[in-house]
Amino acid sequence: MVLHTTPFPSSFLSFLNSLSWALIFPCFWLGDRLLASFLPTTYEKRQRTDDPCYFQALCIIITTPIYLALLVSSLPFAFIGFLVWSPLQAVRRPYIYSRLQDKARASGARLLTEWRSTSSSKSFCFGSANVCLLPDSLARFTNLFNSQARAKEIGRRIRNGASRPQIKIYIDSPTNTSISAASFSSLVSPQGTDVTHRAVNMGMKRTTSMEYKVENSGENSAEEGRDGKNGGDMGEGEDACIIRIGGEDSGQICDTDSDPMGGHVNVACLAETEPDFQKSPTSNHKHREGDGGSLDSCTTSRESLVKGRVVDGATDQSSINNKLLYKASIIKKAAARKKKHTDDILDHEISAFFPANLDFLCLQEVFDKRAAEKLKEQLHYYFEYILYDVGVYSCHGCCGFKCLNSGLMFASRYPILDATYHCYPNGRGIDALASKGALFIKVQVGTTPQDQRIVGYISCTHLHALAGDAMIRCEQLDSLLEWMSEFRKSTSSSSAANPEELVAFDVICGDLNFDNCSSEDKLEQQHTLFTHYKDPCRLGPGEEKPWAIGTLLDPEGLYDEEVCTPDNLQKVLENEEGRKEYLVYPTSKNHCPNHKARKVPLKGSGRRIDYMLYAEEGLNMEWKVDIEEYSFITQLAGLTDHVPVAMRVTVSTGEEES
């Protein structure tokens, strides 16, 4: 199948679509701005209280009549544009495929050579996030604003986190399963006695604030050029640093490179903020002591353990200000433990940033077209292949009239072989105005010595959101399974000329809009989806694993100082009381409606509505799929009301390691 690189089959239809949208856009923009002016966010309300003259009210009084007059005058042009635009959507393609053209930063073909039949396993990392990039007026209903600037910042944070070196610390000990920041600091540096003695939560691998400054040579006339070089160079994990502590030599640090510039300690601050996002809440709040240390923080965390400098080749003095912070992960493992069964305890963490070497990214609620373009441009500095503007518009088939697309977006470091999209036909109410559906992707992840392609299947979806519509969501899950089966059958190859492909993984990512604890969601919890696919966070219907936390944040608290930065949100989510304060919990008649004042016991650790599922059936019979790591990510703090999740899958080829 040919991937669609343009939304229409001919340039003439594309021109007509652009012309019609140019007539519609002024009316759309004016209506959006008019409605947005009457929906202030909590952050804007706090800003206004500091303004003694209260200029905002005066601005609304002045601008409202102007917006209304311009809106009325633009309606005739919008109507003409709509008459042209609407019938064109019947021939519009359901997605746009974008491939990075910069050969210097392209890595997909190079990644395919990494699969070796002699190796025992290979891992792939998946990420999923609901980023709430709607038109500004609609985003304000979830207490978010400035979707265009947020899109650029979200893309920047994701690629910064994914392109960092994969630096990990392994504690190899058969008895010790926890470590405090202070105790580890004393192992690394004798002067570490002043570090706050705060232990990492039992059973949770915590991403600590170990900072590494990377100074890249090259042009620094623009941020895009600098960030692009970081994304291309660091994405391959060439600068990975592993520190092992265990046994009798626990005081030694292995596999680290000394600083070629003299070995002195450097403290860096990532202060480069997008010009159009400098007024964002995450940059205006004053950081508390110890809240820094993330990729987007401008202060050093009091839990910082090791600081070093990694120099990428010959550093030009003109690029000294090109700085990026990287962190290391502390991973607690038993020395003799090997994962041979899928029910083994997997590594899990609440991380302040996206996993290093992220391979696949599934996004939901990328509804705004302009925001999608900005997000795509940022992600292309790390991901070579992207599918965006997924969905249908206007009256298309049996889906009814659609004002917005599906909001789905997919980014990959591996080549995309095939893709298809299906719209759920049973949407209801305001949710039916968006073409919510499922995007199915087939990617190539390697080739065997016998020239057999090694492929993987990924499904990205966003289900019906309205509460009380369990039957609608169950019907959508039925359709999801049926469509996925049809997609695999239609894209599989088995002929003499083209040997049968080997399937490495089958993963579903998305916002399913139900959790595994609420009594109202019992019907969805017992769906057959969970017999075909496994949920790493779930023990059974209505029962979560102890370390699983909710992924839906309370919109009212998004800009509180305690959670407005990645590090702060990470610390809050690691604390049970903090989760009760800032996460949305399963509804119950016994709970107080005032979320901030609840004193009664709460079930679970918040509503987990963002899922990552994997299949063990339908894959190569000699191979085995294990979950190596599962992460809840706080790097998008202040930019969305969801907590992104990530999962690292290991595909074992059946050959045991010696």
PDB file of C-alpha atoms in Angstrom, residues 118-353:
ATOM      1  CA  THR A 118      22.376 -14.201  16.877  1.00  0.00           C
ATOM      2  CA  SER A 119      21.291 -11.853  19.643  1.00  0.00           C
ATOM      3  CA  SER A 120      18.982 -13.161  22.337  1.00  0.00           C
ATOM      4  CA  SER A 121      16.621 -10.172  22.426  1.00  0.00           C
ATOM      5  CA  LYS A 122      15.846  -6.658  21.262  1.00  0.00           C
ATOM      6  CA  SER A 123      13.847  -3.974  23.037  1.00  0.00           C
ATOM      7  CA  PHE A 124      11.434  -1.369  21.685  1.00  0.00           C
ATOM      8  CA  CYS A 125      10.120   1.639  23.603  1.00  0.00           C
ATOM      9  CA  PHE A 126       6.544   2.930  23.180  1.00  0.00           C
ATOM     10  CA  GLY A 127       5.087   6.187  24.470  1.00  0.00           C
ATOM     11  CA  SER A 128       1.521   7.486  24.625  1.00  0.00           C
ATOM     12  CA  ALA A 129       0.105  10.866  25.664  1.00  0.00           C
ATOM     13  CA  ASN A 130      -3.122  12.841  25.459  1.00  0.00           C
ATOM     14  CA  VAL A 131      -1.864  16.379  24.770  1.00  0.00           C
ATOM     15  CA  CYS A 132      -5.203  18.258  24.584  1.00  0.00           C
ATOM     16  CA  LEU A 133      -4.320  20.412  21.553  1.00  0.00           C
ATOM     17  CA  LEU A 134      -7.774  21.711  20.722  1.00  0.00           C
ATOM     18  CA  PRO A 135      -8.754  25.157  19.459  1.00  0.00           C
ATOM     19  CA  ASP A 136      -7.942  27.571  22.262  1.00  0.00           C
ATOM     20  CA  SER A 137     -11.548  28.151  23.353  1.00  0.00           C
ATOM     21  CA  LEU A 138     -12.235  24.412  23.685  1.00  0.00           C
ATOM     22  CA  ALA A 139      -8.941  23.745  25.457  1.00  0.00           C
ATOM     23  CA  ARG A 140      -9.936  26.245  28.133  1.00  0.00           C
ATOM     24  CA  PHE A 141     -12.730  23.932  29.276  1.00  0.00           C
ATOM     25  CA  THR A 142      -9.911  21.745  30.641  1.00  0.00           C
ATOM     26  CA  ASN A 143      -8.080  24.799  32.056  1.00  0.00           C
ATOM     27  CA  LEU A 144      -5.480  24.904  29.256  1.00  0.00           C
ATOM     28  CA  PHE A 145      -4.699  27.747  26.853  1.00  0.00           C
ATOM     29  CA  ASN A 146      -2.454  28.877  23.988  1.00  0.00           C
ATOM     30  CA  SER A 147      -2.554  25.630  22.027  1.00  0.00           C
ATOM     31  CA  GLN A 148      -0.090  26.859  19.387  1.00  0.00           C
ATOM     32  CA  ALA A 149       2.668  27.596  21.877  1.00  0.00           C
ATOM     33  CA  ARG A 150       1.889  24.474  23.885  1.00  0.00           C
ATOM     34  CA  ALA A 151       2.242  22.329  20.752  1.00  0.00           C
ATOM     35  CA  LYS A 152       5.738  23.652  20.108  1.00  0.00           C
ATOM     36  CA  GLU A 153       6.750  23.233  23.737  1.00  0.00           C
ATOM     37  CA  ILE A 154       5.314  19.710  23.956  1.00  0.00           C
ATOM     38  CA  GLY A 155       7.276  18.652  20.889  1.00  0.00           C
ATOM     39  CA  ARG A 156      10.457  20.213  22.250  1.00  0.00           C
ATOM     40  CA  ARG A 157      10.151  18.479  25.599  1.00  0.00           C
ATOM     41  CA  ILE A 158       9.390  15.087  24.072  1.00  0.00           C
ATOM     42  CA  ARG A 159      12.386  15.134  21.737  1.00  0.00           C
ATOM     43  CA  ASN A 160      14.683  16.511  24.430  1.00  0.00           C
ATOM     44  CA  GLY A 161      13.730  13.667  26.739  1.00  0.00           C
ATOM     45  CA  ALA A 162      13.893  10.949  24.086  1.00  0.00           C
ATOM     46  CA  SER A 163      17.198  12.082  22.575  1.00  0.00           C
ATOM     47  CA  ARG A 164      19.155  12.211  25.848  1.00  0.00           C
ATOM     48  CA  PRO A 165      21.847   9.592  26.490  1.00  0.00           C
ATOM     49  CA  GLN A 166      20.511   6.462  28.133  1.00  0.00           C
ATOM     50  CA  ILE A 167      22.256   6.792  31.497  1.00  0.00           C
ATOM     51  CA  LYS A 168      21.257   4.267  34.120  1.00  0.00           C
ATOM     52  CA  ILE A 169      22.431   3.181  37.541  1.00  0.00           C
ATOM     53  CA  TYR A 170      22.023  -0.464  38.448  1.00  0.00           C
ATOM     54  CA  ILE A 171      22.056  -1.522  42.066  1.00  0.00           C
ATOM     55  CA  ASP A 172      23.006  -5.189  41.948  1.00  0.00           C
ATOM     56  CA  SER A 173      22.204  -6.611  45.345  1.00  0.00           C
ATOM     57  CA  PRO A 174      20.227  -9.703  46.331  1.00  0.00           C
ATOM     58  CA  THR A 175      19.052  -8.061  49.551  1.00  0.00           C
ATOM     59  CA  ASN A 176      18.901  -4.302  49.111  1.00  0.00           C
ATOM     60  CA  THR A 177      15.891  -3.263  47.024  1.00  0.00           C
ATOM     61  CA  SER A 178      15.817   0.430  47.810  1.00  0.00           C
ATOM     62  CA  ILE A 179      18.264   3.286  47.812  1.00  0.00           C
ATOM     63  CA  SER A 180      18.102   6.826  49.027  1.00  0.00           C
ATOM     64  CA  ALA A 181      19.460   9.776  47.144  1.00  0.00           C
ATOM     65  CA  ALA A 182      21.676  10.660  50.071  1.00  0.00           C
ATOM     66  CA  SER A 183      23.226   7.230  50.499  1.00  0.00           C
ATOM     67  CA  PHE A 184      23.987   6.945  46.807  1.00  0.00           C
ATOM     68  CA  SER A 185      25.452  10.411  46.737  1.00  0.00           C
ATOM     69  CA  SER A 186      27.852   9.454  49.496  1.00  0.00           C
ATOM     70  CA  LEU A 187      29.010   6.525  47.381  1.00  0.00           C
ATOM     71  CA  VAL A 188      29.720   8.751  44.433  1.00  0.00           C
ATOM     72  CA  SER A 189      31.139  11.732  46.236  1.00  0.00           C
ATOM     73  CA  PRO A 190      32.499  11.930  49.809  1.00  0.00           C
ATOM     74  CA  GLN A 191      31.174  15.468  49.998  1.00  0.00           C
ATOM     75  CA  GLY A 192      27.600  14.284  49.571  1.00  0.00           C
ATOM     76  CA  THR A 193      26.688  14.481  53.248  1.00  0.00           C
ATOM     77  CA  ASP A 194      24.551  17.592  52.849  1.00  0.00           C
ATOM     78  CA  VAL A 195      22.059  15.969  50.532  1.00  0.00           C
ATOM     79  CA  THR A 196      18.596  15.660  51.971  1.00  0.00           C
ATOM     80  CA  HIS A 197      17.990  12.159  53.337  1.00  0.00           C
ATOM     81  CA  ARG A 198      14.845  11.261  51.530  1.00  0.00           C
ATOM     82  CA  ALA A 199      14.417   7.654  50.441  1.00  0.00           C
ATOM     83  CA  VAL A 200      12.990   6.669  47.123  1.00  0.00           C
ATOM     84  CA  ASN A 201       9.622   4.929  47.409  1.00  0.00           C
ATOM     85  CA  MET A 202       9.834   1.167  47.867  1.00  0.00           C
ATOM     86  CA  GLY A 203       9.178  -0.765  44.684  1.00  0.00           C
ATOM     87  CA  MET A 204       9.363   2.295  42.441  1.00  0.00           C
ATOM     88  CA  LYS A 205      12.330   3.052  40.213  1.00  0.00           C
ATOM     89  CA  ARG A 206      12.746   6.811  40.434  1.00  0.00           C
ATOM     90  CA  THR A 207      14.416   8.962  37.837  1.00  0.00           C
ATOM     91  CA  THR A 208      16.845  11.055  39.823  1.00  0.00           C
ATOM     92  CA  SER A 209      18.135  14.487  38.997  1.00  0.00           C
ATOM     93  CA  MET A 210      21.591  13.576  37.785  1.00  0.00           C
ATOM     94  CA  GLU A 211      22.615  16.281  35.390  1.00  0.00           C
ATOM     95  CA  TYR A 212      24.893  16.012  32.393  1.00  0.00           C
ATOM     96  CA  LYS A 213      25.749  19.013  30.283  1.00  0.00           C
ATOM     97  CA  VAL A 214      26.188  18.396  26.582  1.00  0.00           C
ATOM     98  CA  GLU A 215      27.815  21.040  24.453  1.00  0.00           C
ATOM     99  CA  ASN A 216      27.457  20.448  20.742  1.00  0.00           C
ATOM    100  CA  SER A 217      29.567  22.040  18.083  1.00  0.00           C
ATOM    101  CA  GLY A 218      28.108  23.604  15.003  1.00  0.00           C
ATOM    102  CA  GLU A 219      25.904  26.525  14.177  1.00  0.00           C
ATOM    103  CA  ASN A 220      23.882  28.059  16.959  1.00  0.00           C
ATOM    104  CA  SER A 221      22.225  30.867  15.110  1.00  0.00           C
ATOM    105  CA  ALA A 222      18.816  29.278  15.673  1.00  0.00           C
ATOM    106  CA  GLU A 223      17.374  27.018  18.339  1.00  0.00           C
ATOM    107  CA  GLU A 224      16.051  24.614  15.748  1.00  0.00           C
ATOM    108  CA  GLY A 225      19.486  23.902  14.375  1.00  0.00           C
ATOM    109  CA  ARG A 226      20.916  23.275  17.803  1.00  0.00           C
ATOM    110  CA  ASP A 227      18.053  21.092  18.941  1.00  0.00           C
ATOM    111  CA  GLY A 228      18.050  19.219  15.679  1.00  0.00           C
ATOM    112  CA  LYS A 229      21.678  18.272  16.152  1.00  0.00           C
ATOM    113  CA  ASN A 230      20.963  17.112  19.670  1.00  0.00           C
ATOM    114  CA  GLY A 231      18.048  15.017  18.494  1.00  0.00           C
ATOM    115  CA  GLY A 232      19.986  13.387  15.713  1.00  0.00           C
ATOM    116  CA  ASP A 233      23.178  12.698  17.569  1.00  0.00           C
ATOM    117  CA  MET A 234      21.836  11.542  20.874  1.00  0.00           C
ATOM    118  CA  GLY A 235      18.967   9.408  19.603  1.00  0.00           C
ATOM    119  CA  GLU A 236      21.164   6.402  18.921  1.00  0.00           C
ATOM    120  CA  GLY A 237      22.284   5.994  22.497  1.00  0.00           C
ATOM    121  CA  GLU A 238      25.955   6.457  21.613  1.00  0.00           C
ATOM    122  CA  ASP A 239      26.576   8.444  24.776  1.00  0.00           C
ATOM    123  CA  ALA A 240      25.015   5.919  27.115  1.00  0.00           C
ATOM    124  CA  CYS A 241      26.675   5.799  30.517  1.00  0.00           C
ATOM    125  CA  ILE A 242      26.087   2.909  32.918  1.00  0.00           C
ATOM    126  CA  ILE A 243      27.014   3.010  36.590  1.00  0.00           C
ATOM    127  CA  ARG A 244      26.828  -0.252  38.501  1.00  0.00           C
ATOM    128  CA  ILE A 245      26.893  -0.604  42.258  1.00  0.00           C
ATOM    129  CA  GLY A 246      26.905  -3.961  43.926  1.00  0.00           C
ATOM    130  CA  GLY A 247      28.745  -6.448  46.092  1.00  0.00           C
ATOM    131  CA  GLU A 248      32.167  -5.641  47.432  1.00  0.00           C
ATOM    132  CA  ASP A 249      32.997  -3.005  44.844  1.00  0.00           C
ATOM    133  CA  SER A 250      29.942  -0.893  45.516  1.00  0.00           C
ATOM    134  CA  GLY A 251      32.079   2.166  45.934  1.00  0.00           C
ATOM    135  CA  GLN A 252      33.454   2.006  42.436  1.00  0.00           C
ATOM    136  CA  ILE A 253      31.921   3.662  39.424  1.00  0.00           C
ATOM    137  CA  CYS A 254      32.380   1.795  36.169  1.00  0.00           C
ATOM    138  CA  ASP A 255      31.934   2.516  32.480  1.00  0.00           C
ATOM    139  CA  THR A 256      32.026   6.299  32.838  1.00  0.00           C
ATOM    140  CA  ASP A 257      34.120   8.602  30.717  1.00  0.00           C
ATOM    141  CA  SER A 258      36.270  11.217  32.360  1.00  0.00           C
ATOM    142  CA  ASP A 259      35.826  14.809  31.340  1.00  0.00           C
ATOM    143  CA  PRO A 260      38.348  15.525  28.595  1.00  0.00           C
ATOM    144  CA  MET A 261      38.245  19.207  29.468  1.00  0.00           C
ATOM    145  CA  GLY A 262      39.705  18.646  32.923  1.00  0.00           C
ATOM    146  CA  GLY A 263      37.172  16.603  34.858  1.00  0.00           C
ATOM    147  CA  HIS A 264      35.736  19.493  36.857  1.00  0.00           C
ATOM    148  CA  VAL A 265      32.093  19.559  37.894  1.00  0.00           C
ATOM    149  CA  ASN A 266      29.729  21.753  35.909  1.00  0.00           C
ATOM    150  CA  VAL A 267      26.259  22.905  36.895  1.00  0.00           C
ATOM    151  CA  ALA A 268      24.153  23.808  33.860  1.00  0.00           C
ATOM    152  CA  CYS A 269      20.694  25.222  33.436  1.00  0.00           C
ATOM    153  CA  LEU A 270      18.424  24.687  30.489  1.00  0.00           C
ATOM    154  CA  ALA A 271      16.978  28.186  30.195  1.00  0.00           C
ATOM    155  CA  GLU A 272      16.170  28.191  26.512  1.00  0.00           C
ATOM    156  CA  THR A 273      12.425  28.745  26.329  1.00  0.00           C
ATOM    157  CA  GLU A 274      10.394  29.102  23.164  1.00  0.00           C
ATOM    158  CA  PRO A 275       9.878  32.830  22.468  1.00  0.00           C
ATOM    159  CA  ASP A 276       6.128  32.458  22.107  1.00  0.00           C
ATOM    160  CA  PHE A 277       5.822  30.413  25.279  1.00  0.00           C
ATOM    161  CA  GLN A 278       7.738  32.660  27.661  1.00  0.00           C
ATOM    162  CA  LYS A 279       4.481  33.681  29.273  1.00  0.00           C
ATOM    163  CA  SER A 280       3.536  30.097  30.031  1.00  0.00           C
ATOM    164  CA  PRO A 281       2.783  29.119  33.606  1.00  0.00           C
ATOM    165  CA  THR A 282       5.749  26.772  33.747  1.00  0.00           C
ATOM    166  CA  SER A 283       8.182  29.602  33.166  1.00  0.00           C
ATOM    167  CA  ASN A 284       6.488  32.201  35.372  1.00  0.00           C
ATOM    168  CA  HIS A 285       6.250  30.204  38.579  1.00  0.00           C
ATOM    169  CA  LYS A 286       9.089  30.531  40.994  1.00  0.00           C
ATOM    170  CA  HIS A 287      10.785  27.203  41.644  1.00  0.00           C
ATOM    171  CA  ARG A 288      11.014  25.926  45.159  1.00  0.00           C
ATOM    172  CA  GLU A 289      14.287  24.614  46.478  1.00  0.00           C
ATOM    173  CA  GLY A 290      14.867  21.165  45.055  1.00  0.00           C
ATOM    174  CA  ASP A 291      12.279  21.429  42.331  1.00  0.00           C
ATOM    175  CA  GLY A 292      14.707  21.687  39.469  1.00  0.00           C
ATOM    176  CA  GLY A 293      16.797  19.206  37.656  1.00  0.00           C
ATOM    177  CA  SER A 294      14.464  18.173  34.878  1.00  0.00           C
ATOM    178  CA  LEU A 295      15.183  18.810  31.249  1.00  0.00           C
ATOM    179  CA  ASP A 296      13.172  21.979  31.453  1.00  0.00           C
ATOM    180  CA  SER A 297      14.149  23.208  34.883  1.00  0.00           C
ATOM    181  CA  CYS A 298      16.331  26.215  35.608  1.00  0.00           C
ATOM    182  CA  THR A 299      17.396  25.233  39.110  1.00  0.00           C
ATOM    183  CA  THR A 300      19.514  22.442  40.443  1.00  0.00           C
ATOM    184  CA  SER A 301      17.677  19.791  42.445  1.00  0.00           C
ATOM    185  CA  ARG A 302      18.752  19.162  46.010  1.00  0.00           C
ATOM    186  CA  GLU A 303      18.642  15.494  45.069  1.00  0.00           C
ATOM    187  CA  SER A 304      21.313  15.962  42.387  1.00  0.00           C
ATOM    188  CA  LEU A 305      23.806  13.183  42.835  1.00  0.00           C
ATOM    189  CA  VAL A 306      26.384  13.398  40.082  1.00  0.00           C
ATOM    190  CA  LYS A 307      27.231  16.243  37.739  1.00  0.00           C
ATOM    191  CA  GLY A 308      29.542  15.747  34.786  1.00  0.00           C
ATOM    192  CA  ARG A 309      30.172  17.099  31.375  1.00  0.00           C
ATOM    193  CA  VAL A 310      30.034  15.105  28.158  1.00  0.00           C
ATOM    194  CA  VAL A 311      31.628  16.809  25.179  1.00  0.00           C
ATOM    195  CA  ASP A 312      30.466  15.846  21.729  1.00  0.00           C
ATOM    196  CA  GLY A 313      33.647  16.080  19.655  1.00  0.00           C
ATOM    197  CA  ALA A 314      35.546  19.333  19.391  1.00  0.00           C
ATOM    198  CA  THR A 315      33.483  21.992  21.088  1.00  0.00           C
ATOM    199  CA  ASP A 316      33.395  25.337  19.397  1.00  0.00           C
ATOM    200  CA  GLN A 317      33.469  28.314  21.748  1.00  0.00           C
ATOM    201  CA  SER A 318      30.592  29.834  19.797  1.00  0.00           C
ATOM    202  CA  SER A 319      28.331  26.998  20.920  1.00  0.00           C
ATOM    203  CA  ILE A 320      29.114  27.019  24.634  1.00  0.00           C
ATOM    204  CA  ASN A 321      25.609  28.290  25.362  1.00  0.00           C
ATOM    205  CA  ASN A 322      24.076  25.250  23.679  1.00  0.00           C
ATOM    206  CA  LYS A 323      23.327  23.256  26.834  1.00  0.00           C
ATOM    207  CA  LEU A 324      21.098  20.339  27.586  1.00  0.00           C
ATOM    208  CA  LEU A 325      20.470  18.587  30.857  1.00  0.00           C
ATOM    209  CA  TYR A 326      20.350  14.836  31.042  1.00  0.00           C
ATOM    210  CA  LYS A 327      19.434  12.623  33.953  1.00  0.00           C
ATOM    211  CA  ALA A 328      20.213   9.126  35.008  1.00  0.00           C
ATOM    212  CA  SER A 329      17.814   6.455  36.137  1.00  0.00           C
ATOM    213  CA  ILE A 330      18.253   4.392  39.273  1.00  0.00           C
ATOM    214  CA  ILE A 331      17.159   0.835  38.587  1.00  0.00           C
ATOM    215  CA  LYS A 332      16.876  -1.613  41.440  1.00  0.00           C
ATOM    216  CA  LYS A 333      17.466  -5.220  40.440  1.00  0.00           C
ATOM    217  CA  ALA A 334      18.387  -8.437  42.147  1.00  0.00           C
ATOM    218  CA  ALA A 335      21.790  -9.653  41.004  1.00  0.00           C
ATOM    219  CA  ALA A 336      20.654 -13.104  39.928  1.00  0.00           C
ATOM    220  CA  ARG A 337      17.182 -12.203  38.614  1.00  0.00           C
ATOM    221  CA  LYS A 338      16.397 -12.867  34.976  1.00  0.00           C
ATOM    222  CA  LYS A 339      13.001 -12.305  33.436  1.00  0.00           C
ATOM    223  CA  LYS A 340      11.917 -15.628  32.037  1.00  0.00           C
ATOM    224  CA  HIS A 341       8.202 -15.315  32.694  1.00  0.00           C
ATOM    225  CA  THR A 342       5.768 -12.561  31.810  1.00  0.00           C
ATOM    226  CA  ASP A 343       4.432 -12.456  35.357  1.00  0.00           C
ATOM    227  CA  ASP A 344       7.807 -11.398  36.769  1.00  0.00           C
ATOM    228  CA  ILE A 345       7.865  -8.032  38.511  1.00  0.00           C
ATOM    229  CA  LEU A 346       8.766  -5.441  35.889  1.00  0.00           C
ATOM    230  CA  ASP A 347      10.736  -2.261  36.427  1.00  0.00           C
ATOM    231  CA  HIS A 348       8.440   0.713  36.912  1.00  0.00           C
ATOM    232  CA  GLU A 349       8.950   4.361  37.709  1.00  0.00           C
ATOM    233  CA  ILE A 350       7.535   7.834  37.820  1.00  0.00           C
ATOM    234  CA  SER A 351       9.910   9.649  35.499  1.00  0.00           C
ATOM    235  CA  ALA A 352      10.499  13.363  35.034  1.00  0.00           C
ATOM    236  CA  PHE A 353      11.075  12.892  31.320  1.00  0.00           C
TER     237      PHE A 353
END
